[in-house]
Amino acid sequence: MLSDLKKQVYKANLDLYNEGLIVLTFGNVSGIDRDRGIFVIKPSGVPYSMLKPADMVAVDLEGRILETRLKPSSDMPTHLELYRAFRGIGGIVHTHSAYATSFAQALKPVPCFGTTHADSFHGAVPLTRKMTAGEIKTDYEANTGKVIAERFAKLDPMSYPGVLVACHGPFTWAKNAADAVVNSIALEHIAKMAAMTSLINPSAGPIPKALLDKHFLRKHGPKAYYGQKA
């Protein structure tokens, strides 16, 4: 039911706000019903304190807005491009959280220095290229999604569940909206630790590959053994 999806996405938006990853209205969460080919997303510019589940805006995978009471987030075309490009994802988060955004503005991927990072990302958090003037001038938000998809041409989006858009900020994703929020929280945390690690030891190197693989694969993939069985 679309009403259930709206409740899930509404809660995910509030969770993102309550975790302190949102300032003012700078961010959004969406979730998709793959069977129906419809996703719902936060409305544009509505304060989180005023949001209701019914405010979430439904959009189909052709980009048609199915409800007109409120406009969807201005980032809706980016979400649309990602749902088209990454068929395995079910939820997307965009924030301007301080540490992850700082790496995006510095045009630096978040390096994987240790196991906390490796628990969520199978290596450095990817950074997109800068967008061209033409991409910015025409269909900017859709082109943002296309630039992300381009960056992942040789990467598995489920092994790297987030990206830094150059000069802009982070997007994360997962199998549903709630887990995409978890990945956003993890990304901000590991970005903060990476910044601190670089200050403490500017010549710190990346985690050894064996340790990177061990920590990522014990939580993800067919041989994962972390946590409880469903």
PDB file of C-alpha atoms in Angstrom:
ATOM      1  CA  MET A   1       0.000   0.000   0.000  1.00  0.00           C
ATOM      2  CA  LEU A   2       1.253   3.458  -0.912  1.00  0.00           C
ATOM      3  CA  SER A   3       0.059   4.789   2.450  1.00  0.00           C
ATOM      4  CA  ASP A   4       2.408   2.357   4.218  1.00  0.00           C
ATOM      5  CA  LEU A   5       5.333   3.494   2.073  1.00  0.00           C
ATOM      6  CA  LYS A   6       4.516   7.116   2.868  1.00  0.00           C
ATOM      7  CA  LYS A   7       4.584   6.329   6.595  1.00  0.00           C
ATOM      8  CA  GLN A   8       7.964   4.603   6.226  1.00  0.00           C
ATOM      9  CA  VAL A   9       9.472   7.490   4.260  1.00  0.00           C
ATOM     10  CA  TYR A  10       7.968  10.064   6.632  1.00  0.00           C
ATOM     11  CA  LYS A  11       9.557   8.252   9.602  1.00  0.00           C
ATOM     12  CA  ALA A  12      12.892   7.989   7.770  1.00  0.00           C
ATOM     13  CA  ASN A  13      12.877  11.740   7.129  1.00  0.00           C
ATOM     14  CA  LEU A  14      12.206  12.442  10.808  1.00  0.00           C
ATOM     15  CA  ASP A  15      14.894   9.966  11.874  1.00  0.00           C
ATOM     16  CA  LEU A  16      17.392  11.769   9.640  1.00  0.00           C
ATOM     17  CA  TYR A  17      16.427  15.095  11.205  1.00  0.00           C
ATOM     18  CA  ASN A  18      16.525  13.736  14.757  1.00  0.00           C
ATOM     19  CA  GLU A  19      20.007  12.305  14.177  1.00  0.00           C
ATOM     20  CA  GLY A  20      21.245  15.839  13.532  1.00  0.00           C
ATOM     21  CA  LEU A  21      22.152  15.272   9.883  1.00  0.00           C
ATOM     22  CA  ILE A  22      19.700  17.911   8.644  1.00  0.00           C
ATOM     23  CA  VAL A  23      19.979  21.681   9.040  1.00  0.00           C
ATOM     24  CA  LEU A  24      16.847  23.696   8.235  1.00  0.00           C
ATOM     25  CA  THR A  25      15.296  21.836   5.265  1.00  0.00           C
ATOM     26  CA  PHE A  26      18.596  20.771   3.651  1.00  0.00           C
ATOM     27  CA  GLY A  27      17.944  17.102   2.942  1.00  0.00           C
ATOM     28  CA  ASN A  28      15.442  14.480   1.903  1.00  0.00           C
ATOM     29  CA  VAL A  29      14.601  10.781   1.955  1.00  0.00           C
ATOM     30  CA  SER A  30      12.687   8.728  -0.581  1.00  0.00           C
ATOM     31  CA  GLY A  31      11.528   5.118  -0.808  1.00  0.00           C
ATOM     32  CA  ILE A  32      10.239   3.056  -3.714  1.00  0.00           C
ATOM     33  CA  ASP A  33       7.601   0.402  -4.356  1.00  0.00           C
ATOM     34  CA  ARG A  34       9.332  -1.529  -7.148  1.00  0.00           C
ATOM     35  CA  ASP A  35       6.275  -3.643  -7.944  1.00  0.00           C
ATOM     36  CA  ARG A  36       4.207  -0.548  -8.692  1.00  0.00           C
ATOM     37  CA  GLY A  37       7.047   1.523 -10.105  1.00  0.00           C
ATOM     38  CA  ILE A  38       6.288   4.416  -7.741  1.00  0.00           C
ATOM     39  CA  PHE A  39       8.479   6.195  -5.218  1.00  0.00           C
ATOM     40  CA  VAL A  40       7.575   8.758  -2.579  1.00  0.00           C
ATOM     41  CA  ILE A  41       9.760  11.629  -1.421  1.00  0.00           C
ATOM     42  CA  LYS A  42       9.712  14.536   0.993  1.00  0.00           C
ATOM     43  CA  PRO A  43       7.982  17.678  -0.306  1.00  0.00           C
ATOM     44  CA  SER A  44      10.133  20.675  -1.191  1.00  0.00           C
ATOM     45  CA  GLY A  45      10.967  23.195   1.515  1.00  0.00           C
ATOM     46  CA  VAL A  46       8.521  21.958   4.165  1.00  0.00           C
ATOM     47  CA  PRO A  47       9.990  22.210   7.692  1.00  0.00           C
ATOM     48  CA  TYR A  48      10.441  18.841   9.370  1.00  0.00           C
ATOM     49  CA  SER A  49       8.355  19.983  12.328  1.00  0.00           C
ATOM     50  CA  MET A  50       5.368  20.415  10.015  1.00  0.00           C
ATOM     51  CA  LEU A  51       5.670  17.178   8.017  1.00  0.00           C
ATOM     52  CA  LYS A  52       2.921  14.548   7.965  1.00  0.00           C
ATOM     53  CA  PRO A  53       2.893  11.131   6.258  1.00  0.00           C
ATOM     54  CA  ALA A  54       0.289  12.359   3.781  1.00  0.00           C
ATOM     55  CA  ASP A  55       2.690  15.119   2.670  1.00  0.00           C
ATOM     56  CA  MET A  56       5.051  12.638   1.005  1.00  0.00           C
ATOM     57  CA  VAL A  57       4.779  13.087  -2.774  1.00  0.00           C
ATOM     58  CA  ALA A  58       4.345  10.101  -5.113  1.00  0.00           C
ATOM     59  CA  VAL A  59       6.245   9.978  -8.415  1.00  0.00           C
ATOM     60  CA  ASP A  60       6.418   7.230 -11.035  1.00  0.00           C
ATOM     61  CA  LEU A  61       9.558   6.037 -12.813  1.00  0.00           C
ATOM     62  CA  GLU A  62       8.697   8.140 -15.843  1.00  0.00           C
ATOM     63  CA  GLY A  63       9.046  11.184 -13.619  1.00  0.00           C
ATOM     64  CA  ARG A  64       5.328  11.944 -13.509  1.00  0.00           C
ATOM     65  CA  ILE A  65       4.210  13.547 -10.257  1.00  0.00           C
ATOM     66  CA  LEU A  66       1.100  11.628  -9.253  1.00  0.00           C
ATOM     67  CA  GLU A  67      -0.128  14.100  -6.639  1.00  0.00           C
ATOM     68  CA  THR A  68      -0.181  17.845  -6.973  1.00  0.00           C
ATOM     69  CA  ARG A  69      -1.044  19.140  -3.503  1.00  0.00           C
ATOM     70  CA  LEU A  70       2.635  19.667  -2.705  1.00  0.00           C
ATOM     71  CA  LYS A  71       5.722  19.837  -4.926  1.00  0.00           C
ATOM     72  CA  PRO A  72       8.313  17.082  -4.433  1.00  0.00           C
ATOM     73  CA  SER A  73      11.833  17.850  -3.270  1.00  0.00           C
ATOM     74  CA  SER A  74      13.872  19.706  -5.854  1.00  0.00           C
ATOM     75  CA  ASP A  75      16.242  16.706  -5.711  1.00  0.00           C
ATOM     76  CA  MET A  76      13.494  14.396  -6.969  1.00  0.00           C
ATOM     77  CA  PRO A  77      15.059  14.021 -10.474  1.00  0.00           C
ATOM     78  CA  THR A  78      18.319  12.861  -8.843  1.00  0.00           C
ATOM     79  CA  HIS A  79      16.448  10.184  -6.893  1.00  0.00           C
ATOM     80  CA  LEU A  80      14.633   9.188 -10.083  1.00  0.00           C
ATOM     81  CA  GLU A  81      17.899   8.699 -11.982  1.00  0.00           C
ATOM     82  CA  LEU A  82      19.334   6.613  -9.144  1.00  0.00           C
ATOM     83  CA  TYR A  83      16.270   4.359  -8.953  1.00  0.00           C
ATOM     84  CA  ARG A  84      16.558   3.807 -12.688  1.00  0.00           C
ATOM     85  CA  ALA A  85      20.306   3.142 -12.575  1.00  0.00           C
ATOM     86  CA  PHE A  86      20.520   1.034  -9.392  1.00  0.00           C
ATOM     87  CA  ARG A  87      17.758  -1.562  -9.610  1.00  0.00           C
ATOM     88  CA  GLY A  88      18.609  -3.153  -6.271  1.00  0.00           C
ATOM     89  CA  ILE A  89      18.036  -0.103  -4.084  1.00  0.00           C
ATOM     90  CA  GLY A  90      14.795   0.724  -2.303  1.00  0.00           C
ATOM     91  CA  GLY A  91      15.559   3.965  -0.488  1.00  0.00           C
ATOM     92  CA  ILE A  92      17.720   7.065  -0.988  1.00  0.00           C
ATOM     93  CA  VAL A  93      18.950   9.791   1.381  1.00  0.00           C
ATOM     94  CA  HIS A  94      20.510  13.149   0.582  1.00  0.00           C
ATOM     95  CA  THR A  95      21.970  15.430   3.249  1.00  0.00           C
ATOM     96  CA  HIS A  96      24.419  18.264   3.629  1.00  0.00           C
ATOM     97  CA  SER A  97      25.902  16.778   6.808  1.00  0.00           C
ATOM     98  CA  ALA A  98      29.013  18.660   7.851  1.00  0.00           C
ATOM     99  CA  TYR A  99      31.878  16.175   7.590  1.00  0.00           C
ATOM    100  CA  ALA A 100      30.734  14.267   4.498  1.00  0.00           C
ATOM    101  CA  THR A 101      29.912  17.537   2.742  1.00  0.00           C
ATOM    102  CA  SER A 102      33.321  18.937   3.693  1.00  0.00           C
ATOM    103  CA  PHE A 103      35.003  16.042   1.884  1.00  0.00           C
ATOM    104  CA  ALA A 104      32.759  16.658  -1.142  1.00  0.00           C
ATOM    105  CA  GLN A 105      33.670  20.354  -1.129  1.00  0.00           C
ATOM    106  CA  ALA A 106      37.367  19.517  -0.758  1.00  0.00           C
ATOM    107  CA  LEU A 107      37.029  17.167  -3.755  1.00  0.00           C
ATOM    108  CA  LYS A 108      38.370  14.254  -1.718  1.00  0.00           C
ATOM    109  CA  PRO A 109      36.920  10.759  -1.347  1.00  0.00           C
ATOM    110  CA  VAL A 110      36.642   9.598   2.262  1.00  0.00           C
ATOM    111  CA  PRO A 111      39.637   7.263   2.726  1.00  0.00           C
ATOM    112  CA  CYS A 112      39.147   3.956   4.494  1.00  0.00           C
ATOM    113  CA  PHE A 113      41.555   4.073   7.421  1.00  0.00           C
ATOM    114  CA  GLY A 114      39.995   1.412   9.628  1.00  0.00           C
ATOM    115  CA  THR A 115      37.451  -1.261  10.406  1.00  0.00           C
ATOM    116  CA  THR A 116      34.582   1.056  11.386  1.00  0.00           C
ATOM    117  CA  HIS A 117      34.577   2.381   7.831  1.00  0.00           C
ATOM    118  CA  ALA A 118      35.009  -1.123   6.382  1.00  0.00           C
ATOM    119  CA  ASP A 119      31.882  -2.325   8.179  1.00  0.00           C
ATOM    120  CA  SER A 120      29.784  -0.183   5.817  1.00  0.00           C
ATOM    121  CA  PHE A 121      31.864   0.572   2.690  1.00  0.00           C
ATOM    122  CA  HIS A 122      34.160  -1.838   0.834  1.00  0.00           C
ATOM    123  CA  GLY A 123      36.772   0.880   0.380  1.00  0.00           C
ATOM    124  CA  ALA A 124      36.980   4.650   0.105  1.00  0.00           C
ATOM    125  CA  VAL A 125      33.672   6.493  -0.281  1.00  0.00           C
ATOM    126  CA  PRO A 126      33.563   7.414  -3.997  1.00  0.00           C
ATOM    127  CA  LEU A 127      33.651  10.999  -5.237  1.00  0.00           C
ATOM    128  CA  THR A 128      32.055  12.067  -8.514  1.00  0.00           C
ATOM    129  CA  ARG A 129      33.706  14.296 -11.068  1.00  0.00           C
ATOM    130  CA  LYS A 130      32.745  17.958 -11.226  1.00  0.00           C
ATOM    131  CA  MET A 131      29.688  18.647 -13.335  1.00  0.00           C
ATOM    132  CA  THR A 132      30.147  20.634 -16.528  1.00  0.00           C
ATOM    133  CA  ALA A 133      28.592  24.053 -17.048  1.00  0.00           C
ATOM    134  CA  GLY A 134      26.166  22.515 -19.524  1.00  0.00           C
ATOM    135  CA  GLU A 135      25.112  19.799 -17.082  1.00  0.00           C
ATOM    136  CA  ILE A 136      24.515  22.427 -14.420  1.00  0.00           C
ATOM    137  CA  LYS A 137      22.619  24.816 -16.655  1.00  0.00           C
ATOM    138  CA  THR A 138      20.221  22.244 -18.119  1.00  0.00           C
ATOM    139  CA  ASP A 139      18.501  19.478 -16.114  1.00  0.00           C
ATOM    140  CA  TYR A 140      20.866  20.015 -13.190  1.00  0.00           C
ATOM    141  CA  GLU A 141      19.204  17.643 -10.717  1.00  0.00           C
ATOM    142  CA  ALA A 142      18.756  14.835 -13.259  1.00  0.00           C
ATOM    143  CA  ASN A 143      22.344  15.275 -14.399  1.00  0.00           C
ATOM    144  CA  THR A 144      23.473  14.994 -10.790  1.00  0.00           C
ATOM    145  CA  GLY A 145      21.987  11.506 -10.744  1.00  0.00           C
ATOM    146  CA  LYS A 146      23.583  10.661 -14.077  1.00  0.00           C
ATOM    147  CA  VAL A 147      27.009  11.772 -12.859  1.00  0.00           C
ATOM    148  CA  ILE A 148      26.595   9.521  -9.814  1.00  0.00           C
ATOM    149  CA  ALA A 149      25.604   6.595 -12.048  1.00  0.00           C
ATOM    150  CA  GLU A 150      28.619   7.317 -14.257  1.00  0.00           C
ATOM    151  CA  ARG A 151      30.908   7.128 -11.226  1.00  0.00           C
ATOM    152  CA  PHE A 152      29.469   3.698 -10.424  1.00  0.00           C
ATOM    153  CA  ALA A 153      29.978   2.256 -13.907  1.00  0.00           C
ATOM    154  CA  LYS A 154      32.524  -0.191 -12.431  1.00  0.00           C
ATOM    155  CA  LEU A 155      31.362  -0.221  -8.810  1.00  0.00           C
ATOM    156  CA  ASP A 156      28.680  -2.227  -7.016  1.00  0.00           C
ATOM    157  CA  PRO A 157      26.310   0.279  -5.374  1.00  0.00           C
ATOM    158  CA  MET A 158      25.538  -2.204  -2.600  1.00  0.00           C
ATOM    159  CA  SER A 159      29.239  -2.504  -1.715  1.00  0.00           C
ATOM    160  CA  TYR A 160      29.582   1.274  -1.750  1.00  0.00           C
ATOM    161  CA  PRO A 161      26.184   2.446  -0.432  1.00  0.00           C
ATOM    162  CA  GLY A 162      26.889   6.143  -0.843  1.00  0.00           C
ATOM    163  CA  VAL A 163      28.722   8.782  -2.815  1.00  0.00           C
ATOM    164  CA  LEU A 164      30.065  12.300  -2.502  1.00  0.00           C
ATOM    165  CA  VAL A 165      28.895  14.605  -5.278  1.00  0.00           C
ATOM    166  CA  ALA A 166      31.752  16.989  -6.003  1.00  0.00           C
ATOM    167  CA  CYS A 167      31.177  20.490  -4.566  1.00  0.00           C
ATOM    168  CA  HIS A 168      27.748  19.399  -3.328  1.00  0.00           C
ATOM    169  CA  GLY A 169      27.318  16.672  -0.723  1.00  0.00           C
ATOM    170  CA  PRO A 170      26.500  13.038   0.059  1.00  0.00           C
ATOM    171  CA  PHE A 171      23.828  10.655  -1.191  1.00  0.00           C
ATOM    172  CA  THR A 172      23.331   7.228   0.380  1.00  0.00           C
ATOM    173  CA  TRP A 173      21.047   4.326  -0.464  1.00  0.00           C
ATOM    174  CA  ALA A 174      20.000   0.868   0.716  1.00  0.00           C
ATOM    175  CA  LYS A 175      17.290  -1.768   0.324  1.00  0.00           C
ATOM    176  CA  ASN A 176      14.780   0.559   2.021  1.00  0.00           C
ATOM    177  CA  ALA A 177      14.500   4.121   3.313  1.00  0.00           C
ATOM    178  CA  ALA A 178      15.252   3.221   6.937  1.00  0.00           C
ATOM    179  CA  ASP A 179      18.502   1.464   6.039  1.00  0.00           C
ATOM    180  CA  ALA A 180      19.485   4.335   3.739  1.00  0.00           C
ATOM    181  CA  VAL A 181      19.268   6.600   6.802  1.00  0.00           C
ATOM    182  CA  VAL A 182      21.526   4.179   8.689  1.00  0.00           C
ATOM    183  CA  ASN A 183      24.058   4.418   5.863  1.00  0.00           C
ATOM    184  CA  SER A 184      23.858   8.206   5.984  1.00  0.00           C
ATOM    185  CA  ILE A 185      24.585   8.157   9.716  1.00  0.00           C
ATOM    186  CA  ALA A 186      27.493   5.767   9.142  1.00  0.00           C
ATOM    187  CA  LEU A 187      28.895   7.922   6.330  1.00  0.00           C
ATOM    188  CA  GLU A 188      28.904  11.065   8.465  1.00  0.00           C
ATOM    189  CA  HIS A 189      30.566   9.195  11.329  1.00  0.00           C
ATOM    190  CA  ILE A 190      33.335   7.698   9.208  1.00  0.00           C
ATOM    191  CA  ALA A 191      33.899  11.033   7.450  1.00  0.00           C
ATOM    192  CA  LYS A 192      34.369  12.667  10.853  1.00  0.00           C
ATOM    193  CA  MET A 193      36.827   9.976  11.937  1.00  0.00           C
ATOM    194  CA  ALA A 194      38.723  10.229   8.632  1.00  0.00           C
ATOM    195  CA  ALA A 195      39.104  13.986   9.083  1.00  0.00           C
ATOM    196  CA  MET A 196      40.376  13.495  12.637  1.00  0.00           C
ATOM    197  CA  THR A 197      42.730  10.685  11.586  1.00  0.00           C
ATOM    198  CA  SER A 198      44.228  12.904   8.890  1.00  0.00           C
ATOM    199  CA  LEU A 199      44.812  15.659  11.458  1.00  0.00           C
ATOM    200  CA  ILE A 200      46.432  13.304  13.962  1.00  0.00           C
ATOM    201  CA  ASN A 201      48.581  11.579  11.347  1.00  0.00           C
ATOM    202  CA  PRO A 202      48.679  13.267   7.917  1.00  0.00           C
ATOM    203  CA  SER A 203      50.610  10.309   6.499  1.00  0.00           C
ATOM    204  CA  ALA A 204      48.161   7.638   7.683  1.00  0.00           C
ATOM    205  CA  GLY A 205      47.633   4.966   5.047  1.00  0.00           C
ATOM    206  CA  PRO A 206      44.584   2.921   4.101  1.00  0.00           C
ATOM    207  CA  ILE A 207      43.462  -0.168   5.970  1.00  0.00           C
ATOM    208  CA  PRO A 208      45.161  -3.398   4.839  1.00  0.00           C
ATOM    209  CA  LYS A 209      43.077  -5.145   2.178  1.00  0.00           C
ATOM    210  CA  ALA A 210      42.753  -8.369   4.177  1.00  0.00           C
ATOM    211  CA  LEU A 211      41.255  -6.460   7.105  1.00  0.00           C
ATOM    212  CA  LEU A 212      39.028  -4.379   4.800  1.00  0.00           C
ATOM    213  CA  ASP A 213      37.645  -7.530   3.166  1.00  0.00           C
ATOM    214  CA  LYS A 214      37.184  -9.321   6.492  1.00  0.00           C
ATOM    215  CA  HIS A 215      35.145  -6.548   8.084  1.00  0.00           C
ATOM    216  CA  PHE A 216      33.026  -5.781   5.046  1.00  0.00           C
ATOM    217  CA  LEU A 217      32.299  -9.383   4.068  1.00  0.00           C
ATOM    218  CA  ARG A 218      31.468 -10.570   7.579  1.00  0.00           C
ATOM    219  CA  LYS A 219      28.497  -8.150   7.480  1.00  0.00           C
ATOM    220  CA  HIS A 220      27.617  -8.191   3.782  1.00  0.00           C
ATOM    221  CA  GLY A 221      27.315 -10.776   1.038  1.00  0.00           C
ATOM    222  CA  PRO A 222      26.446 -14.484   0.900  1.00  0.00           C
ATOM    223  CA  LYS A 223      28.929 -15.559   3.607  1.00  0.00           C
ATOM    224  CA  ALA A 224      28.096 -12.814   6.121  1.00  0.00           C
ATOM    225  CA  TYR A 225      27.902 -14.048   9.702  1.00  0.00           C
ATOM    226  CA  TYR A 226      27.549 -10.826  11.748  1.00  0.00           C
ATOM    227  CA  GLY A 227      24.288 -10.398  13.672  1.00  0.00           C
ATOM    228  CA  GLN A 228      21.302 -12.695  14.075  1.00  0.00           C
ATOM    229  CA  LYS A 229      19.550 -14.718  11.403  1.00  0.00           C
ATOM    230  CA  ALA A 230      16.115 -13.428  10.431  1.00  0.00           C
TER     231      ALA A 230
END
